[in-house]
Coordinates of C-alpha atoms and ligand atoms in Angstrom, one line a residue:
M6 CA -23.2 178.0 57.5
V7 CA -19.7 178.5 56.0
S8 CA -19.6 178.4 52.3
S9 CA -16.4 177.7 50.4
S10 CA -17.5 178.3 46.8
H11 CA -14.9 180.8 45.7
P12 CA -11.8 179.6 43.9
N13 CA -8.9 178.3 46.0
A14 CA -11.2 178.3 49.1
P15 CA -9.7 176.1 51.8
E16 CA -11.8 173.0 52.6
I17 CA -14.3 173.3 55.3
V18 CA -14.0 170.7 58.2
K19 CA -16.8 168.0 57.9
L20 CA -18.6 167.2 61.0
D21 CA -20.0 163.8 59.9
G22 CA -18.9 161.2 62.5
K23 CA -17.1 163.8 64.7
V24 CA -17.8 163.1 68.5
V25 CA -19.2 166.2 70.2
V26 CA -19.8 166.6 73.9
V27 CA -22.5 169.4 74.6
T28 CA -23.2 170.5 78.2
G29 CA -26.4 172.1 79.1
A30 CA -28.0 170.1 76.2
S31 CA -31.4 169.5 77.7
K32 CA -33.0 172.9 76.9
G33 CA -32.4 176.3 75.3
I34 CA -29.1 177.1 73.4
G35 CA -27.5 173.6 74.3
K36 CA -30.3 171.7 72.9
A37 CA -30.3 173.7 69.6
I38 CA -26.4 173.2 69.5
A39 CA -26.9 169.4 69.9
S40 CA -29.5 169.4 67.4
A41 CA -27.5 171.3 64.8
F42 CA -24.5 168.9 65.3
A43 CA -26.7 165.9 65.1
A44 CA -28.2 167.3 61.8
A45 CA -24.6 167.5 60.5
G46 CA -24.0 163.9 61.2
A47 CA -22.0 164.1 64.2
K48 CA -22.2 161.7 67.2
V49 CA -23.4 163.8 70.1
V50 CA -23.0 163.3 73.8
L51 CA -25.6 165.2 75.8
A52 CA -24.9 166.3 79.2
A53 CA -27.2 168.1 81.9
R54 CA -28.3 167.3 85.4
T55 CA -32.1 166.2 84.8
R56 CA -32.2 162.7 83.3
E57 CA -35.8 162.9 82.1
T58 CA -35.4 165.9 79.8
L59 CA -32.1 164.7 78.6
E60 CA -33.5 161.4 77.6
Q61 CA -36.4 163.1 76.0
V62 CA -33.9 165.2 73.8
A63 CA -31.9 162.2 73.0
A64 CA -34.9 160.5 71.7
E65 CA -36.1 163.6 69.8
L66 CA -32.6 163.9 68.1
S67 CA -32.1 160.2 67.3
V68 CA -33.3 158.8 64.0
G69 CA -36.9 157.4 64.4
G70 CA -37.2 159.1 67.8
V71 CA -35.7 156.4 69.7
S72 CA -32.4 157.1 71.6
N73 CA -29.7 155.3 69.8
P74 CA -26.2 155.3 71.3
D75 CA -24.7 154.8 67.6
S76 CA -25.4 158.5 67.2
I77 CA -26.7 160.2 70.5
L78 CA -25.7 159.4 74.1
A79 CA -27.3 161.1 77.0
V80 CA -25.2 161.2 80.2
P81 CA -26.8 162.8 83.4
T82 CA -24.2 165.0 84.6
D83 CA -23.7 167.9 87.0
V84 CA -20.8 169.7 85.4
T85 CA -19.8 171.4 88.7
D86 CA -18.9 167.9 90.1
V87 CA -15.5 166.7 89.4
D88 CA -16.4 162.9 89.6
A89 CA -19.4 163.5 87.3
V90 CA -17.5 165.2 84.7
Q91 CA -14.9 162.4 84.7
R92 CA -17.6 160.0 84.3
L93 CA -19.2 161.9 81.4
I94 CA -15.8 161.8 79.5
E95 CA -15.2 158.2 80.4
Q96 CA -18.6 157.3 79.0
A97 CA -18.1 159.4 75.8
L98 CA -14.7 157.5 75.2
D99 CA -16.2 154.0 76.1
T100 CA -18.9 154.6 73.5
Y101 CA -17.2 156.6 70.7
Q102 CA -13.4 156.1 71.6
R103 CA -12.6 159.9 71.3
V104 CA -13.8 163.5 71.9
D105 CA -13.4 165.8 68.9
I106 CA -15.4 168.8 70.0
L107 CA -16.4 170.1 73.5
V108 CA -19.1 172.6 73.8
N109 CA -19.1 174.1 77.2
N110 CA -22.6 175.6 77.3
A111 CA -24.2 174.7 80.6
G112 CA -24.7 177.8 82.9
I113 CA -27.1 179.4 85.3
G114 CA -28.0 182.9 86.2
Y115 CA -28.8 184.3 89.6
F116 CA -29.4 187.9 89.8
G117 CA -29.5 190.7 92.5
P118 CA -27.4 193.6 93.9
V119 CA -24.2 192.5 95.7
V120 CA -25.4 193.8 99.1
D121 CA -28.3 191.4 99.0
F122 CA -26.7 188.4 97.0
A123 CA -26.3 185.2 99.1
P124 CA -23.0 183.7 99.4
D125 CA -24.3 180.2 98.3
D126 CA -25.9 181.7 95.3
W127 CA -22.3 183.2 94.3
D128 CA -20.8 179.8 94.6
T129 CA -23.5 178.2 92.4
V130 CA -23.1 180.8 89.6
L131 CA -19.2 180.7 89.8
N132 CA -19.2 176.9 89.9
S133 CA -21.7 176.5 86.9
N134 CA -20.3 179.1 84.6
L135 CA -16.5 178.9 85.4
K136 CA -15.4 176.0 87.4
A137 CA -17.4 173.7 85.1
V138 CA -15.6 175.0 82.0
Y139 CA -12.2 174.3 83.4
L140 CA -13.5 170.6 84.6
C141 CA -14.9 169.7 81.3
A142 CA -11.9 171.0 79.4
K143 CA -9.4 169.3 81.8
Y144 CA -11.0 165.9 81.2
A145 CA -11.9 166.2 77.5
L146 CA -8.4 167.4 76.5
P147 CA -6.3 164.2 76.9
S148 CA -8.5 162.6 74.0
M149 CA -7.9 165.7 71.8
L150 CA -4.2 165.9 72.7
A151 CA -3.8 162.1 72.0
H152 CA -5.3 162.6 68.4
G153 CA -3.4 165.9 67.9
S154 CA -6.6 167.7 67.0
G155 CA -9.8 169.0 68.6
Q156 CA -12.0 172.1 69.2
I157 CA -13.4 173.6 72.5
I158 CA -16.2 176.2 72.2
N159 CA -17.1 177.9 75.4
V160 CA -20.6 179.6 75.2
L161 CA -20.1 182.6 77.6
S162 CA -22.2 185.9 77.3
I163 CA -21.8 189.5 76.5
A164 CA -21.9 189.8 80.2
A165 CA -18.3 188.7 80.1
K166 CA -17.6 192.3 78.7
V167 CA -20.4 194.4 79.8
A168 CA -21.2 195.4 83.4
F169 CA -24.9 194.6 84.1
E170 CA -26.3 195.9 87.4
A171 CA -27.5 193.2 89.8
S172 CA -25.4 190.6 87.7
A173 CA -22.1 190.7 89.7
A174 CA -21.8 186.8 90.2
Y175 CA -22.9 186.2 86.5
C176 CA -20.7 188.9 85.0
A177 CA -17.6 187.9 87.1
A178 CA -18.2 184.2 86.2
K179 CA -18.4 184.9 82.4
A180 CA -15.5 187.4 82.5
G181 CA -13.6 184.7 84.4
A182 CA -14.5 182.1 81.7
L183 CA -13.4 184.3 79.0
A184 CA -9.8 184.7 80.7
L185 CA -9.9 180.8 81.0
T186 CA -10.6 180.5 77.4
K187 CA -7.7 182.7 76.4
V188 CA -5.3 180.7 78.5
L189 CA -6.6 177.5 77.3
A190 CA -6.2 178.6 73.7
A191 CA -2.6 179.7 74.4
E192 CA -1.8 176.3 76.2
V193 CA -3.1 174.0 73.3
R194 CA -2.8 176.0 69.9
Q195 CA 0.6 174.2 69.3
Q196 CA -1.2 170.8 69.6
N197 CA -3.7 171.7 66.8
I198 CA -6.6 172.4 69.2
R199 CA -8.8 175.4 68.5
V200 CA -10.4 177.2 71.3
T201 CA -13.3 179.7 70.9
A202 CA -15.4 181.9 73.1
V203 CA -18.9 182.7 71.9
L204 CA -20.6 185.7 73.5
P205 CA -24.3 186.0 72.8
G206 CA -26.6 188.8 73.7
S207 CA -30.0 187.8 75.1
V208 CA -31.4 184.6 73.7
H209 CA -35.0 183.6 74.2
T210 CA -34.7 180.3 76.3
P211 CA -36.0 178.9 79.6
F212 CA -32.9 180.8 81.2
W213 CA -35.3 183.8 81.6
D214 CA -38.2 181.7 83.3
G215 CA -38.7 183.4 86.6
I216 CA -36.8 186.4 85.9
P217 CA -39.6 189.2 86.0
A218 CA -37.5 192.0 84.5
H219 CA -36.5 190.6 81.2
P220 CA -36.1 192.1 77.8
D221 CA -38.6 191.8 75.1
F222 CA -38.6 188.1 74.1
E223 CA -39.6 189.0 70.4
Q224 CA -36.4 190.9 70.0
M225 CA -34.0 188.4 71.4
L226 CA -31.9 185.9 69.5
K227 CA -33.3 182.5 68.8
P228 CA -31.1 179.5 70.3
E229 CA -30.6 178.4 66.7
H230 CA -28.8 181.5 65.8
V231 CA -26.2 180.6 68.4
A232 CA -26.2 177.0 67.4
D233 CA -25.4 177.9 63.8
T234 CA -22.7 180.1 65.0
V235 CA -21.1 177.3 66.9
V236 CA -21.4 174.6 64.1
S237 CA -20.0 177.2 61.5
V238 CA -17.0 178.0 63.8
C239 CA -16.4 174.1 64.0
Q240 CA -16.7 173.9 60.1
Q241 CA -14.1 176.5 59.5
P242 CA -11.2 175.5 57.4
L243 CA -8.0 174.2 59.3
G244 CA -5.2 176.8 59.2
M245 CA -7.4 179.5 61.0
V246 CA -9.1 179.9 64.5
T247 CA -11.8 182.1 65.4
E248 CA -10.8 183.2 69.0
E249 CA -13.9 185.0 69.9
I250 CA -17.3 185.8 68.5
V251 CA -19.9 188.2 69.7
V252 CA -23.5 187.3 68.5
M253 CA -26.1 190.0 69.3
P254 CA -29.8 190.7 68.6
P255 CA -30.1 193.1 65.7
L256 CA -31.1 196.0 68.2
G257 CA -28.2 195.3 70.3
I258 CA -28.2 195.0 74.1
L259 CA -31.9 195.0 74.9
Ligands
LIG304 N1 -30.5 182.9 77.4 C1 -29.6 184.0 77.3 O1 -30.2 185.1 77.1 C2 -28.1 183.8 77.3 C3 -27.3 184.9 76.7 C4 -26.0 184.7 76.7 C5 -25.5 183.7 77.2 N2 -26.2 182.6 77.7 C6 -25.5 181.4 78.1 O2 -25.8 180.3 77.3 C7 -25.6 179.0 78.0 C8 -27.1 178.4 77.9 O3 -28.2 179.2 78.3 P1 -29.5 179.0 78.0 O4 -30.2 180.2 77.9 O5 -29.9 177.9 77.0 O6 -30.0 178.4 79.4 P2 -31.3 177.4 79.9 O7 -32.4 177.3 78.9 O8 -31.7 177.7 81.3 O9 -30.5 175.9 79.8 C9 -29.4 175.7 80.6 C10 -28.9 174.3 80.4 O10 -27.7 174.0 81.4 C11 -28.0 172.9 82.1 N3 -27.4 173.1 83.3 C12 -27.5 174.1 84.2 N4 -26.7 173.9 85.4 C13 -26.0 172.7 85.2 C14 -25.2 172.0 85.8 N5 -24.5 172.3 87.0 N6 -24.6 170.9 85.3 C15 -25.1 170.4 84.1 N7 -25.9 171.0 83.4 C16 -26.4 172.2 83.9 C17 -29.6 172.8 82.3 O11 -30.1 171.6 82.5 P3 -30.3 171.0 84.1 O12 -31.0 172.1 84.8 O13 -31.1 169.7 83.7 O14 -28.9 170.6 84.5 C18 -29.9 173.2 80.9 O15 -29.7 172.2 80.0 C19 -25.4 179.5 79.6 O16 -24.1 179.3 79.8 C20 -25.9 180.9 79.6 O17 -25.1 181.6 80.6 C21 -27.6 182.7 77.8

């Protein structure tokens, strides 16, 4: 967490009461991010496709274990679907009147060498990791622009910068999303909206389920490491922006 104890330290941004939309909030990194914002007193809008797991997370995060729209709202959403993303933002605005922070975290990985990789899988990976970031930003931005402030955090991957074999679609999508992040930052910085790319190395989450050749789970980051990073970027004093942050396991790329 950001500490501002030294003399003349600029004030950190308080998250209490802020409205935060987190995509991919039903498991892994997104669930940890949602939990960290809820603990900081934010109102959190959870998005993922699977209603049951999403509602379970909403209940876990709500005070008393019962889903409570005063603080947590679960909106089953496929972030690759334009109508679904519009409904997500509409529900957030109907319930909380504004969106202060958008965390684009939902993503999926399909792996295999280009020569064997199915065109449908290519589309799924590109739509989930790249198009979804554009869609969610497009529909969340009007509220931020109207209020003259906001923050967008895009959870990407070190794969945006490093070429991993058998990962063409994933690397291309994350690299594209990094370029999109930079363009977005340039477009909205004059309107007091901060845009940050967070690039984690491997994190121990259900993402790795079904991937036989995976790094050692014990050496990976925990989802909470990434969640703490995201929350502390959002708490950073106004008057500065962290444009990009790489978070790696201590042993580097595993
Ligand atoms: N784990 C790692 O090692 C690692 C490293 C670097 C970056 N990342 C990135 O971090 C992000 C989160 O990964 P994770 O490890 O937490 O993955 P995860 O455990 O598999 O969770 C992915 C989340 O995204 C949701 N999701 C997937 N497709 C979606 C869609 N079309 N619409 C809405 N929600 C969707 C999933 O819920 P539903 O299936 O119910 O929709 C789930 O909540 C991803 O962008 C991933 O690329 C992961």
